Coordinates of C-alpha atoms in Angstrom, one line a residue:
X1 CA 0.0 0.0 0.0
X2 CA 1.4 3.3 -1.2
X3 CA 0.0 6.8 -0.4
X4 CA -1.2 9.2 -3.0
X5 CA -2.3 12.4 -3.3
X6 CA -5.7 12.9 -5.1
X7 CA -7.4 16.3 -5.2
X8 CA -5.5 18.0 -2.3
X9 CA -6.5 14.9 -0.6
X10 CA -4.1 11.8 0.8
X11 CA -5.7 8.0 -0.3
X12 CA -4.5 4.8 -0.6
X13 CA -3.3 3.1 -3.5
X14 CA -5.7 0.0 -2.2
X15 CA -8.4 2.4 -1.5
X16 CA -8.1 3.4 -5.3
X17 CA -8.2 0.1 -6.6
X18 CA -11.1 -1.5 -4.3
X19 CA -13.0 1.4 -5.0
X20 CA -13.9 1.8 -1.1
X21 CA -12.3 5.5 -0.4
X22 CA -14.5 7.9 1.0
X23 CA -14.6 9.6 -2.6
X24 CA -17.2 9.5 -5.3
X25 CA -18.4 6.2 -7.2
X26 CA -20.9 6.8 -9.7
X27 CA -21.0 10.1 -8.5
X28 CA -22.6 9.1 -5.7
X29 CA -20.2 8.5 -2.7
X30 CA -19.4 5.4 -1.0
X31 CA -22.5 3.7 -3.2
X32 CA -25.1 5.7 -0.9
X33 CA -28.7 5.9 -2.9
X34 CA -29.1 9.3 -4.1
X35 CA -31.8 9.7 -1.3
X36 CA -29.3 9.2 1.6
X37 CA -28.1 11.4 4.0
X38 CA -24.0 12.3 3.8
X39 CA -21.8 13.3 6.1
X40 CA -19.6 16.7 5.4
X41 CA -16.5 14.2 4.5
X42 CA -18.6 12.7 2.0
X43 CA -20.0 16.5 0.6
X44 CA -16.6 18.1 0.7
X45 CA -15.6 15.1 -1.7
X46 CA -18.2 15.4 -3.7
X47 CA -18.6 19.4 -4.1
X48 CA -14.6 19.5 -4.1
X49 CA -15.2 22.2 -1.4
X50 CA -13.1 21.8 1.9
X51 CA -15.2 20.9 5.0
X52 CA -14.2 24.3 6.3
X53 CA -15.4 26.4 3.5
X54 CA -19.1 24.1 3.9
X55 CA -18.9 25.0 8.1
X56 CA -18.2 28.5 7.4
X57 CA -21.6 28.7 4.4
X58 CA -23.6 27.5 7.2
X59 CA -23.3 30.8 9.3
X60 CA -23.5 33.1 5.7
X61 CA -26.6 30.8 4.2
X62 CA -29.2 30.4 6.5
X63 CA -31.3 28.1 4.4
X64 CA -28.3 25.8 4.4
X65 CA -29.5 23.9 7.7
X66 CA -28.2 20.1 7.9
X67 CA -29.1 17.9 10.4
X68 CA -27.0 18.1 13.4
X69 CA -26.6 14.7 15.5
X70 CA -24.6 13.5 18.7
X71 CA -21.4 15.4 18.6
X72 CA -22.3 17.6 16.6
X73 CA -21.8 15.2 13.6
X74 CA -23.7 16.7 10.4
X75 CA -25.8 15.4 7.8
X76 CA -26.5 16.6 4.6
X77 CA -29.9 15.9 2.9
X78 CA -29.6 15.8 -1.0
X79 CA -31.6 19.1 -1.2
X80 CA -29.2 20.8 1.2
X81 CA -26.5 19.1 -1.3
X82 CA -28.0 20.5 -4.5
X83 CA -28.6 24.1 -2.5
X84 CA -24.4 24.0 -1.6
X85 CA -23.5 22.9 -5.2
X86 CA -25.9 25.8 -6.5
X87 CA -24.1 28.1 -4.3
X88 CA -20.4 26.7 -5.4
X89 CA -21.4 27.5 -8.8
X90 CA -22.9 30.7 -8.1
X91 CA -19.6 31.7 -5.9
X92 CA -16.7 29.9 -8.1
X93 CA -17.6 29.9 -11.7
X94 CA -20.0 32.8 -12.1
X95 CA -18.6 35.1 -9.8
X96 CA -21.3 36.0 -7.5
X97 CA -19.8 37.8 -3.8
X98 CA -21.3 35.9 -0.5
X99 CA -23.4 38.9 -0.8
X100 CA -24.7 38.6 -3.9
X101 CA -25.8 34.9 -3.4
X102 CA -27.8 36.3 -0.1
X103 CA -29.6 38.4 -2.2
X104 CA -30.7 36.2 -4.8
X105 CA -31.6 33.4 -2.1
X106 CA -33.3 36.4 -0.4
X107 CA -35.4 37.5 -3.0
X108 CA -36.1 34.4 -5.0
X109 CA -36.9 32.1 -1.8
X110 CA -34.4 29.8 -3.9
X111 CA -36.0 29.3 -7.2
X112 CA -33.4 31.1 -9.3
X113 CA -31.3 28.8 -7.4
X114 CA -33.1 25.7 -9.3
X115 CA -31.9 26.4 -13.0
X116 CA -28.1 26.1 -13.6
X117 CA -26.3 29.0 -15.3
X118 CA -25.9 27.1 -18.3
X119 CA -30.1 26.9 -18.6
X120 CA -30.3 30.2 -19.3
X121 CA -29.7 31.8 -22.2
X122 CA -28.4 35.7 -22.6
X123 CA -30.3 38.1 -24.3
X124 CA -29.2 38.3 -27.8
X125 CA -27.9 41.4 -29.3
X126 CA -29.4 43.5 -31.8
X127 CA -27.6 44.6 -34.7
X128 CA -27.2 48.5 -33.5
X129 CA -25.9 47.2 -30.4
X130 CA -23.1 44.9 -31.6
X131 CA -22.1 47.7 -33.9
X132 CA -21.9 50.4 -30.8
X133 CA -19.7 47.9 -28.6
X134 CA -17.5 47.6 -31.6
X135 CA -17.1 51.0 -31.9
X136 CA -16.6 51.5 -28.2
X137 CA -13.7 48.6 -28.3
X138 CA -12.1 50.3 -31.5
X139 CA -11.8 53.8 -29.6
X140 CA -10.7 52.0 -26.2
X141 CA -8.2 50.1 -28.2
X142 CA -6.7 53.7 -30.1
X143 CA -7.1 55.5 -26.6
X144 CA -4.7 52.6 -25.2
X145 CA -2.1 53.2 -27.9
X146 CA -2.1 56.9 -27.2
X147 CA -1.5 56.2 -24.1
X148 CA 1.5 53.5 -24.6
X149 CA 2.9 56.1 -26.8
X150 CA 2.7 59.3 -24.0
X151 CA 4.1 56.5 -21.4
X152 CA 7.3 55.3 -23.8
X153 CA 7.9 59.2 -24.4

């Protein structure tokens, strides 16, 4: 048995092979049903968000509420899962402040939390539009260069 490091996180090579690490197997960890409860271990795999990060969301996102046992031990219901990869998403890839992500739960009661980013589609751009934002890059892009010059000089 050898130790590796997989995702900032130290497993065993026979862990790896036996499939019976604490990470994900058909993206569901340790073969749970998708109905079961998980422990933060098991979200923090899952999510890839340290067990920290999940602690410290509790205290920011109020509706994030698992179920707290002996010890303080927590469990994760899948909707409190789906809530915490909504707010990942919202946080890491479409850059959304702790603020921000208040405020939409706030106002929405989390139902703008229920469609993915990649659901929704952008307005498209009319004609006039596309050919004002070119013009506005072209003079940016000149009004750069004059600058670079009057910098070098």
């Amino acid at each position: 048995m050898t130790d590796q490091v997989v995702s900032g996180r130290a497993t065993r090579e026979s862990d790896q092979t036996t499939g019976q690490s604490g990470g994900r197997s058909g993206g569901r960890a340790g073969g749970k049903s998708a109905d079961a409860f998980r422990t933060i271990s098991e979200v923090s795999d899952e999510l890839d968000i340290p067990q920290h990060v999940l602690r410290f969301w509790e205290t920011k996102f109020s509706q994030v509420r698992p179920l707290k046992r002996g010890g303080g031990r927590r469990y994760y219901r899948p909707s409190d899962i789906g809530l915490l990869r909504r707010i990942r998403d919202l946080l890491y890839r479409e850059g959304y402040t702790i603020k921000g992500v208040q405020k939409l739960l706030r106002e929405s009661k989390g139902e703008a939390l229920a469609a993915p980013a990649e659901t929704r589609t952008a307005p498209e751009l009319t004609a006039a539009v596309r050919t004002e934002l070119t013009g506005l890059r072209d003079e940016l892009a000149t009004l750069r260069d004059l600058l670079r010059k009057a910098a070098g000089t």
